[in-house]
């Protein structure tokens, strides 16, 4: 980001008693502005420069880094020592103005939001008065195109440091379209044309809207077969003082092109594919329809599918109707050819590689058609590049390979393919020189390189090797290391006959970067300690790119800053010290700490929903946050309920209201860094398989990151549950569950949202009993424990493909096993696990392709939903998901999946899992992936009424896997 309109000036006026290398402490900073009214922000901004400095050089570098990217035109400072020997800094700056808001005021209603992207000003950027003229021109142009005349624009500015720009716009009388005349080249008329333009009559003249209507007309005519239609819009001012125009619409449709195809019984290619190809080439200008050989287009389409020697004939019949419209009718007779079997793929000139080796390369890259032994033109051309790359990776740097030569048999049913190869010399790596590194470093580096001494030279891996060298050295603390001979011809030297090559990597590693101190700027509300406690560095420790990135990610995770810049600044560059002393200058731009969200939507499991949230972050400048969340949902079907509740079709609005407080560092002076605390209270109404429930829940959770990737947590939760509308009497009543849940998580994912490599492991154990205030009555005791493990693994096979796997399982056991006699005189355990706490495959654990009531049926003789079972012993669940993912782009993923899972009571039977396969389309959003999944059961079963289960099911979810 540039410093506007001037040069950044640094002036050091140091008293005679202060030497350049003497350390000193700045305990006061005074800021003077040439424009004082703009300076209020910077009086606080420069407070961060107070502290100890080893030299004026360190102060200079820190001052320079802090100024970087700020709206300051020029700056200077004086270091002044008073009579008591104390130092204070006198800073003189000239500050630029930033744009706070851009508004428009006009004497006619206009949608100025459409203009904003074309304006030379942007909110949040510095104000350049020289751009005011350009802004006025854009406004006049914008309004003129919308039918306004006699336009005047005045720019009004208010504010000092942050400007509010108001464009005061006066427009004369609106130019009105009073008449629209049509001119056709034929007697043809179409009501659609009048519909496109007549509604403009009596309205303001708008050149852009007429242009849009003209494009719609042209597109419509093109799709009808009028490939070379013409349309023009002309307007003429009349009675200028009244501001009126007459518009003329000229239309020449030209000839209409119709295509008729006789394919016989063949359905390989349909009519729409051929016409689409013709239209594509006309639009791109590749062909002119009067000159084109349509036979070649159709034959090429068949060849792309592997059919050769197709016979395509056509004739053209021209005519005209009574209205003068010309017709060019094309009649095609098509006889599909046959697939051509490849008898042999031969290679000439391959002295260093056997035909068998080349055949393996061929099959590795072959398309399905080619693997089956048929001719595939497009693959053969692509294979040439793949084959050459394979040679180059094996040291044949100068290999050339001819285009494939295809020779057909006499009858054309088979063909032979040949490639001419000029292998050239095989280049071996004679030596790899690593200049300016120690012997120990050289040994470690050589082991990391793809290219090896006495191995073939792989030039495709050279850039990767250079990156590996630099990254390795920088990770050793040589933060400023560079390759000094990257552009030198000496970097890669060949022998005279190209049999050998020497790789000469010369490094300028400089000195190690040693952390000195932290300098923070830009935090107007956030206290320094919030940033400081994310910096896990002590004075004297080495700085590496990984450490800088880890700091950046930790600061991002706090969600307090819209922008974070970390600039390592050397403060002793010209000294003879063994290491560079580096100040980390962290500049932040704070977010608006108040957020309001409103999110209507639909989910396949809970129906239509409306969610909202209000968050207030950074309370007291300490990173604390308070959030209110609410959600209402109304189900559109009752498929996830039991039979009685499905037939009842009782409508009940579900809700969830939550208040949450988060403290990122709990009692840091006592408990140390990194103790995260959250407390929440939730009121909700949920509908379950066999009952409805009103739930009040409060919880408190602390978490500690014990390593970069490992987090321990402990959660206490108290729930009161009132269950009603129950099918089974046992599901009605009041429960109170108090529990404590320790958990451990280990996260090695490369990205939390769009993960491609790494893994995430978690294990939790929930304990509920009267010690934690769970219900304990004579007739009912809640006493159980629950173990849950969820693990995700990701592996990227290639740049476009990857595998994702989730393995989850759980075990829970009722501990209230004392036998008592119930009202009917039968013995039963005094306690059981409340059905609301029994495992159920929903949400992240749902097996795609199944409804909730299908996948949660118990197996064997217990063909009932698990919520109907009284779990007074043990329960289990298992869930497996595997996805083969195709990364279409950074925001879109197409995946093919296989899921399996089931719930069990008392006995775990891994061979009884239900499974499904399907396809998933994922769109990456800031909160996770939005997944559109369709799963198909691998084996359908009979339901209780004797009918078969649904074939599959569509699912919509966000942020699950």
XYZ file of C-alpha atoms in Angstrom, residues 352-907:
556
model
C 16.791 -47.039 -23.442
C 13.265 -48.209 -22.639
C 11.609 -51.469 -23.554
C 8.272 -51.694 -25.299
C 6.892 -53.276 -22.137
C 7.864 -50.217 -20.063
C 6.261 -47.890 -22.574
C 3.135 -50.046 -22.651
C 2.785 -49.667 -18.885
C 3.025 -45.889 -19.239
C 0.383 -46.045 -21.973
C -2.014 -48.036 -19.808
C -1.383 -45.812 -16.790
C -2.649 -42.739 -18.669
C -5.151 -44.437 -20.992
C -8.818 -43.506 -21.155
C -11.442 -46.234 -20.679
C -11.792 -46.502 -24.464
C -8.043 -46.886 -24.965
C -7.712 -49.433 -22.147
C -10.312 -51.576 -23.858
C -8.100 -51.642 -26.932
C -9.968 -49.155 -29.122
C -8.680 -46.153 -31.008
C -9.043 -42.817 -29.187
C -7.602 -39.888 -31.170
C -7.733 -37.311 -28.397
C -5.988 -39.609 -25.925
C -3.211 -40.464 -28.373
C -2.334 -36.782 -28.686
C -2.366 -36.268 -24.928
C -0.301 -39.392 -24.387
C 2.519 -37.882 -26.433
C 2.948 -35.170 -23.760
C 2.693 -37.704 -20.917
C 5.295 -39.935 -22.561
C 7.718 -37.065 -23.043
C 7.300 -36.002 -19.420
C 8.102 -39.545 -18.337
C 11.307 -39.449 -20.380
C 12.298 -36.034 -19.037
C 11.782 -37.235 -15.459
C 14.200 -40.078 -16.222
C 16.994 -37.788 -17.377
C 16.245 -37.568 -21.110
C 16.016 -33.811 -21.089
C 16.053 -33.342 -24.867
C 13.684 -36.131 -25.886
C 11.353 -35.395 -28.795
C 8.316 -37.496 -29.672
C 6.344 -37.331 -32.896
C 2.613 -36.983 -33.180
C 0.920 -40.383 -33.261
C 0.881 -41.999 -36.699
C -2.284 -44.002 -37.246
C -2.437 -46.514 -40.083
C -5.785 -48.184 -40.727
C -6.193 -51.685 -42.104
C -7.570 -52.171 -45.602
C -11.119 -52.609 -44.337
C -10.734 -49.926 -41.669
C -11.754 -52.135 -38.735
C -8.370 -52.005 -37.026
C -5.387 -49.716 -36.891
C -1.765 -49.569 -35.867
C -0.379 -46.643 -33.902
C 3.253 -45.610 -33.985
C 5.356 -43.001 -32.207
C 8.799 -41.927 -33.372
C 11.044 -41.198 -30.410
C 14.318 -39.367 -30.441
C 15.533 -40.058 -26.926
C 18.711 -38.041 -27.001
C 21.313 -38.286 -24.285
C 20.457 -39.465 -20.822
C 21.724 -36.849 -18.404
C 22.980 -38.039 -15.042
C 23.523 -35.848 -12.006
C 27.283 -35.716 -11.563
C 27.225 -33.631 -8.427
C 25.034 -31.366 -6.329
C 26.840 -28.446 -4.754
C 25.253 -26.631 -1.836
C 27.301 -23.509 -1.362
C 27.440 -21.537 1.908
C 25.892 -24.210 4.129
C 27.512 -26.318 6.823
C 28.470 -29.971 6.299
C 25.676 -31.099 8.628
C 23.107 -28.951 6.790
C 24.381 -30.240 3.435
C 23.845 -33.837 4.463
C 20.306 -33.171 5.654
C 19.442 -31.149 2.558
C 20.739 -33.729 0.091
C 18.507 -36.362 1.685
C 15.452 -34.168 1.031
C 16.062 -33.462 -2.651
C 14.269 -35.371 -5.413
C 17.357 -35.141 -7.603
C 20.219 -37.346 -6.370
C 23.862 -37.695 -7.264
C 24.491 -40.491 -9.803
C 20.773 -40.580 -10.606
C 19.031 -39.311 -13.762
C 18.421 -35.568 -13.834
C 14.740 -34.686 -13.366
C 14.359 -31.086 -14.478
C 10.651 -31.157 -13.602
C 11.636 -31.460 -9.920
C 14.274 -28.722 -9.894
C 11.973 -25.924 -8.748
C 10.631 -28.163 -6.007
C 14.186 -28.937 -4.924
C 15.043 -25.233 -4.763
C 11.949 -24.631 -2.618
C 12.875 -27.518 -0.332
C 16.360 -26.078 0.181
C 15.065 -22.600 1.045
C 12.273 -23.879 3.301
C 14.670 -26.166 5.165
C 17.208 -23.413 5.805
C 14.560 -20.937 6.877
C 13.141 -23.482 9.314
C 16.595 -23.562 10.932
C 16.145 -19.899 11.845
C 17.725 -18.323 8.752
C 14.545 -16.415 8.032
C 16.051 -14.169 5.357
C 17.885 -16.891 3.397
C 17.638 -16.699 -0.416
C 19.090 -18.501 -3.436
C 21.651 -16.028 -4.697
C 22.264 -17.683 -8.091
C 18.677 -18.479 -9.081
C 18.979 -16.503 -12.336
C 22.573 -17.508 -13.033
C 23.524 -19.916 -15.858
C 25.791 -21.638 -13.317
C 22.749 -22.968 -11.457
C 22.531 -25.943 -13.837
C 25.631 -26.832 -15.848
C 25.795 -29.567 -18.501
C 28.861 -31.397 -19.765
C 29.773 -30.793 -23.417
C 27.894 -33.915 -24.565
C 25.015 -33.449 -22.079
C 25.782 -36.769 -20.422
C 26.217 -35.152 -17.032
C 24.854 -32.160 -15.191
C 25.929 -30.333 -12.079
C 23.405 -28.602 -9.846
C 25.007 -25.648 -8.082
C 22.775 -24.138 -5.408
C 24.334 -21.078 -3.833
C 22.645 -19.732 -0.748
C 22.875 -16.395 0.938
C 21.636 -17.594 4.302
C 22.580 -14.460 6.218
C 22.243 -14.642 9.966
C 19.709 -16.368 12.107
C 16.659 -14.310 13.052
C 16.436 -13.999 16.827
C 13.299 -12.641 18.457
C 13.893 -9.395 20.321
C 10.547 -7.820 21.182
C 6.990 -7.344 20.061
C 5.614 -4.105 18.626
C 1.825 -3.868 18.270
C -0.039 -1.212 16.305
C -3.577 -0.562 15.115
C -5.393 -1.996 18.149
C -7.594 0.891 19.187
C -9.906 -1.113 21.444
C -8.117 -4.413 21.859
C -5.613 -4.468 24.680
C -2.033 -5.415 23.886
C -2.206 -8.427 26.195
C -4.843 -10.065 23.947
C -2.286 -10.148 21.143
C 0.749 -10.759 23.339
C -0.653 -13.963 24.825
C -0.997 -15.464 21.339
C 2.742 -14.963 20.751
C 4.447 -18.028 22.132
C 7.954 -16.594 21.764
C 10.555 -15.618 24.289
C 13.340 -13.138 23.737
C 16.290 -14.871 22.108
C 14.282 -17.654 20.406
C 14.666 -18.205 16.682
C 12.028 -16.991 14.234
C 10.945 -19.177 11.312
C 8.215 -18.848 8.660
C 6.268 -21.619 10.421
C 6.296 -19.682 13.680
C 5.087 -16.509 11.943
C 2.282 -18.443 10.231
C 1.265 -20.110 13.493
C 1.014 -16.696 15.167
C -1.085 -15.383 12.292
C -3.464 -18.357 12.486
C -3.855 -18.003 16.250
C -4.730 -14.324 15.863
C -7.185 -15.131 13.061
C -8.821 -17.756 15.284
C -9.711 -15.062 17.794
C -12.024 -13.460 15.159
C -11.185 -9.969 16.372
C -9.350 -8.545 13.384
C -10.310 -7.860 9.783
C -6.662 -7.631 8.752
C -3.444 -8.872 10.326
C 0.055 -8.008 9.109
C 3.158 -9.480 10.746
C 6.392 -7.833 9.714
C 9.728 -9.116 11.105
C 12.039 -6.095 11.314
C 15.819 -6.439 11.667
C 17.121 -3.866 14.143
C 20.884 -4.596 13.942
C 21.374 -5.172 10.222
C 24.726 -3.330 10.089
C 26.175 -4.688 13.329
C 28.719 -7.498 13.810
C 26.362 -9.470 16.050
C 26.184 -13.218 15.457
C 22.412 -13.138 14.862
C 19.883 -10.663 13.558
C 17.797 -9.176 16.319
C 14.235 -9.028 15.027
C 11.241 -7.109 16.296
C 7.903 -8.577 15.309
C 5.736 -5.649 14.254
C 2.106 -6.761 14.289
C -0.397 -4.377 12.745
C -4.078 -5.138 13.022
C -7.285 -3.655 11.724
C -10.102 -4.368 14.116
C -13.461 -5.767 13.089
C -16.800 -4.310 13.948
C -17.354 -6.179 17.182
C -21.116 -6.271 16.834
C -22.563 -8.811 14.443
C -26.141 -9.543 13.536
C -27.027 -12.600 11.449
C -30.297 -13.729 9.928
C -30.372 -17.044 8.079
C -33.585 -18.493 6.655
C -33.195 -21.931 5.122
C -34.293 -25.497 4.725
C -32.936 -28.798 5.998
C -34.142 -32.228 4.998
C -34.316 -33.405 8.619
C -36.015 -30.452 10.369
C -37.771 -28.649 7.499
C -38.000 -24.878 7.096
C -35.924 -22.940 9.574
C -35.153 -19.382 10.571
C -31.934 -18.736 12.484
C -30.565 -15.526 13.904
C -27.650 -14.498 16.080
C -26.363 -11.367 17.751
C -22.750 -11.304 18.895
C -20.767 -8.735 20.808
C -17.064 -9.521 20.624
C -14.044 -8.156 22.430
C -15.836 -7.082 25.595
C -13.570 -4.763 27.552
C -10.921 -5.094 24.847
C -10.003 -8.511 26.260
C -11.293 -10.785 23.504
C -14.334 -11.898 25.488
C -17.596 -12.414 23.633
C -21.286 -12.706 24.328
C -23.652 -14.296 21.806
C -27.408 -14.738 21.579
C -28.672 -17.332 19.111
C -32.138 -18.383 18.152
C -33.691 -20.852 15.748
C -37.239 -21.790 14.839
C -38.096 -24.688 12.576
C -41.250 -26.239 11.203
C -41.103 -29.786 9.829
C -42.611 -30.417 6.414
C -43.076 -34.154 7.011
C -43.215 -36.609 9.887
C -41.101 -39.368 8.379
C -38.626 -39.396 11.290
C -41.421 -40.145 13.843
C -42.937 -43.463 14.861
C -46.099 -44.758 13.170
C -48.534 -43.271 15.694
C -46.973 -39.823 15.498
C -46.826 -39.973 11.711
C -50.546 -40.724 11.549
C -51.304 -38.098 14.173
C -49.568 -35.415 12.047
C -49.492 -33.043 14.999
C -47.810 -29.792 14.116
C -45.506 -28.317 16.738
C -43.044 -25.493 16.249
C -39.549 -26.373 17.442
C -37.154 -23.805 18.827
C -33.741 -23.317 20.337
C -32.586 -20.182 22.162
C -29.041 -19.925 23.453
C -26.928 -17.406 25.336
C -23.173 -17.971 25.402
C -20.253 -16.221 27.061
C -16.673 -16.970 26.034
C -13.474 -16.028 27.838
C -10.422 -16.949 25.732
C -8.038 -16.838 28.695
C -9.374 -17.840 32.103
C -7.333 -16.440 35.010
C -4.072 -16.390 33.024
C -2.054 -15.174 36.013
C -3.133 -18.233 38.033
C -3.837 -20.934 35.452
C -1.326 -19.909 32.809
C -1.841 -19.234 29.117
C -4.367 -20.952 26.931
C -7.252 -21.872 29.260
C -10.367 -21.242 27.177
C -13.694 -20.907 29.010
C -17.252 -21.003 27.696
C -20.561 -20.917 29.518
C -23.959 -21.262 27.908
C -27.655 -21.542 28.697
C -30.115 -23.116 26.266
C -33.885 -23.414 26.130
C -35.202 -25.689 23.396
C -38.117 -27.730 22.205
C -37.259 -30.785 20.132
C -39.301 -33.494 18.489
C -37.942 -37.026 18.775
C -38.944 -40.358 17.279
C -41.415 -41.288 20.006
C -41.981 -38.107 22.007
C -41.553 -34.336 22.209
C -39.321 -32.682 24.764
C -38.765 -29.283 26.369
C -35.157 -28.992 27.446
C -33.392 -26.473 29.665
C -29.656 -26.793 29.594
C -26.732 -24.963 31.163
C -23.085 -25.805 30.747
C -19.568 -24.624 31.440
C -16.496 -25.788 29.544
C -12.792 -25.183 29.921
C -10.244 -26.179 27.302
C -6.470 -26.123 27.261
C -4.285 -26.458 24.166
C -1.391 -28.503 25.518
C 0.470 -28.650 22.189
C 0.070 -26.955 18.828
C -2.399 -29.647 17.743
C -3.727 -31.217 20.948
C -6.490 -29.826 23.148
C -7.857 -31.117 26.450
C -11.290 -30.031 27.651
C -13.612 -30.548 30.589
C -17.331 -29.789 30.430
C -20.039 -29.739 33.074
C -23.648 -29.806 31.889
C -26.983 -29.780 33.686
C -30.159 -30.574 31.769
C -33.777 -30.740 32.769
C -36.017 -32.530 30.295
C -39.807 -32.641 30.238
C -40.956 -35.356 27.817
C -44.562 -35.454 26.581
C -46.716 -36.489 23.590
C -45.040 -39.880 24.023
C -46.121 -43.089 22.341
C -44.641 -45.202 25.145
C -45.520 -44.306 28.722
C -41.900 -44.920 29.725
C -40.872 -41.985 27.517
C -43.073 -39.525 29.414
C -41.908 -37.696 32.496
C -39.289 -35.465 33.974
C -35.551 -36.087 33.943
C -32.604 -34.172 35.356
C -29.200 -35.094 34.054
C -26.017 -33.643 35.479
C -22.837 -34.802 33.815
C -19.166 -34.101 33.426
C -17.331 -34.798 30.171
C -13.537 -34.810 29.777
C -12.346 -34.916 26.174
C -9.176 -34.842 24.116
C -8.793 -33.676 20.500
C -5.805 -33.920 18.200
C -6.096 -31.846 15.026
C -3.544 -32.210 12.222
C -5.732 -31.000 9.356
C -4.170 -28.649 6.841
C -7.374 -26.562 6.754
C -10.323 -26.728 9.140
C -12.879 -25.896 6.431
C -11.561 -27.300 3.149
C -9.373 -30.142 4.403
C -7.286 -32.081 1.891
C -4.595 -33.660 4.046
C -4.258 -34.594 7.684
C -6.471 -36.063 10.368
C -8.663 -35.146 13.326
C -8.974 -37.451 16.347
C -11.302 -37.022 19.308
C -12.278 -39.031 22.367
C -14.789 -38.018 25.035
C -16.156 -39.692 28.160
C -19.418 -38.494 29.736
C -20.248 -39.446 33.350
C -23.728 -38.758 34.739
C -24.778 -39.551 38.306
C -26.139 -37.896 41.435
C -22.657 -36.630 42.303
C -23.174 -34.206 39.433
C -26.835 -33.605 40.387
C -28.486 -36.155 38.164
C -31.905 -37.403 39.250
C -31.871 -40.007 42.045
C -35.286 -41.091 43.318
C -36.547 -44.313 44.829
C -38.112 -45.282 41.514
C -35.537 -43.810 39.134
C -31.801 -43.244 39.228
C -29.771 -41.763 36.393
C -26.262 -43.182 36.528
C -24.375 -44.006 33.350
C -21.244 -43.308 31.390
C -20.750 -42.800 27.658
C -17.585 -43.088 25.539
C -17.506 -41.561 22.046
C -14.658 -41.451 19.544
C -14.858 -39.567 16.238
C -11.945 -39.613 13.839
C -11.477 -38.124 10.376
C -8.695 -38.817 7.908
C -7.881 -36.969 4.697
C -5.396 -37.796 1.973
C -4.862 -35.965 -1.312
C -4.051 -38.452 -4.057
C -3.350 -35.834 -6.726
C -4.057 -32.115 -7.218
C -7.611 -32.919 -8.296
C -8.465 -35.983 -6.217
C -8.509 -36.994 -2.575
C -9.941 -39.462 -0.068
C -11.802 -38.515 3.098
C -12.740 -41.011 5.809
C -14.694 -40.763 9.042
C -14.651 -43.520 11.643
C -16.870 -43.040 14.677
C -18.050 -45.300 17.452
C -19.444 -45.230 20.940
C -20.251 -47.293 24.002
C -22.530 -46.423 26.914
C -23.459 -48.349 30.025
C -26.137 -47.997 32.673
C -24.704 -48.254 36.199
C -28.003 -48.043 38.113
C -28.490 -51.819 38.019
C -30.191 -52.409 41.373
C -33.312 -54.552 40.789
C -36.671 -53.187 41.966
C -40.282 -54.207 41.417
C -42.321 -51.961 39.165
C -46.074 -51.268 39.411
C -46.929 -54.433 37.497
C -44.883 -56.579 39.847
C -42.048 -57.223 37.384
C -38.390 -56.905 38.264
C -36.431 -54.224 36.477
C -33.341 -52.122 37.088
C -33.799 -49.012 39.148
C -32.242 -46.890 36.456
C -31.819 -46.727 32.731
C -30.243 -44.384 30.211
C -32.845 -41.729 29.261
C -33.868 -42.172 25.635
C -32.784 -38.624 24.869
C -29.237 -39.686 25.802
C -29.206 -43.040 24.025
C -27.076 -43.226 20.886
C -28.903 -42.305 17.697
C -27.514 -41.964 14.179
C -28.504 -38.406 13.347
C -26.728 -35.294 12.153
C -23.055 -35.957 11.523
C -23.558 -39.676 12.209
C -26.501 -40.228 9.867
C -25.906 -42.885 7.223
C -26.735 -41.085 3.993
C -29.430 -42.829 1.979
C -31.485 -43.651 5.100
C -34.106 -41.742 7.012
C -33.589 -41.404 10.742
C -36.201 -44.038 11.594
C -34.754 -46.489 9.030
C -31.146 -46.403 10.258
C -32.036 -46.364 13.959
C -33.899 -49.677 13.914
C -32.379 -52.350 16.106
C -31.372 -55.519 14.294
C -32.229 -59.152 14.865
C -35.458 -59.864 16.714
C -35.618 -56.277 17.994
C -36.919 -54.636 14.815
C -37.934 -51.495 16.694
C -36.514 -48.012 16.892
C -33.808 -47.714 19.535
C -35.746 -44.917 21.242
C -38.428 -47.497 22.139
C -35.917 -49.755 23.836
C -35.320 -49.396 27.570
C -31.540 -49.305 27.773
C -30.794 -50.649 31.234
C -27.590 -52.376 30.148
C -25.320 -51.334 27.316
C -25.666 -49.602 23.961
C -23.299 -49.148 21.037
C -23.049 -47.279 17.761
C -20.727 -47.527 14.773
C -20.444 -45.189 11.824
C -18.098 -45.288 8.830
C -17.905 -42.873 5.908
C -15.536 -42.952 2.926
C -15.503 -40.376 0.137
C -13.539 -40.182 -3.097
C -13.420 -36.447 -3.740
C -12.851 -34.575 -6.987
C -11.775 -31.001 -6.286
C -13.428 -29.162 -9.187
C -12.112 -25.837 -7.869
C -11.324 -24.222 -4.510
C -15.022 -23.887 -3.680
C -16.624 -26.937 -5.276
C -16.175 -30.664 -4.613
C -17.825 -33.636 -6.287
C -17.607 -36.798 -4.170
C -18.602 -40.438 -4.410
C -19.293 -41.961 -1.009
C -19.941 -45.179 0.842
C -21.485 -45.047 4.342
C -22.173 -47.746 6.903
C -23.484 -47.699 10.449
C -25.914 -49.004 13.035
C -26.998 -48.800 16.663
C -27.051 -51.783 19.017
C -28.384 -52.609 22.476
C -26.559 -55.074 24.749
C -24.757 -56.887 21.899
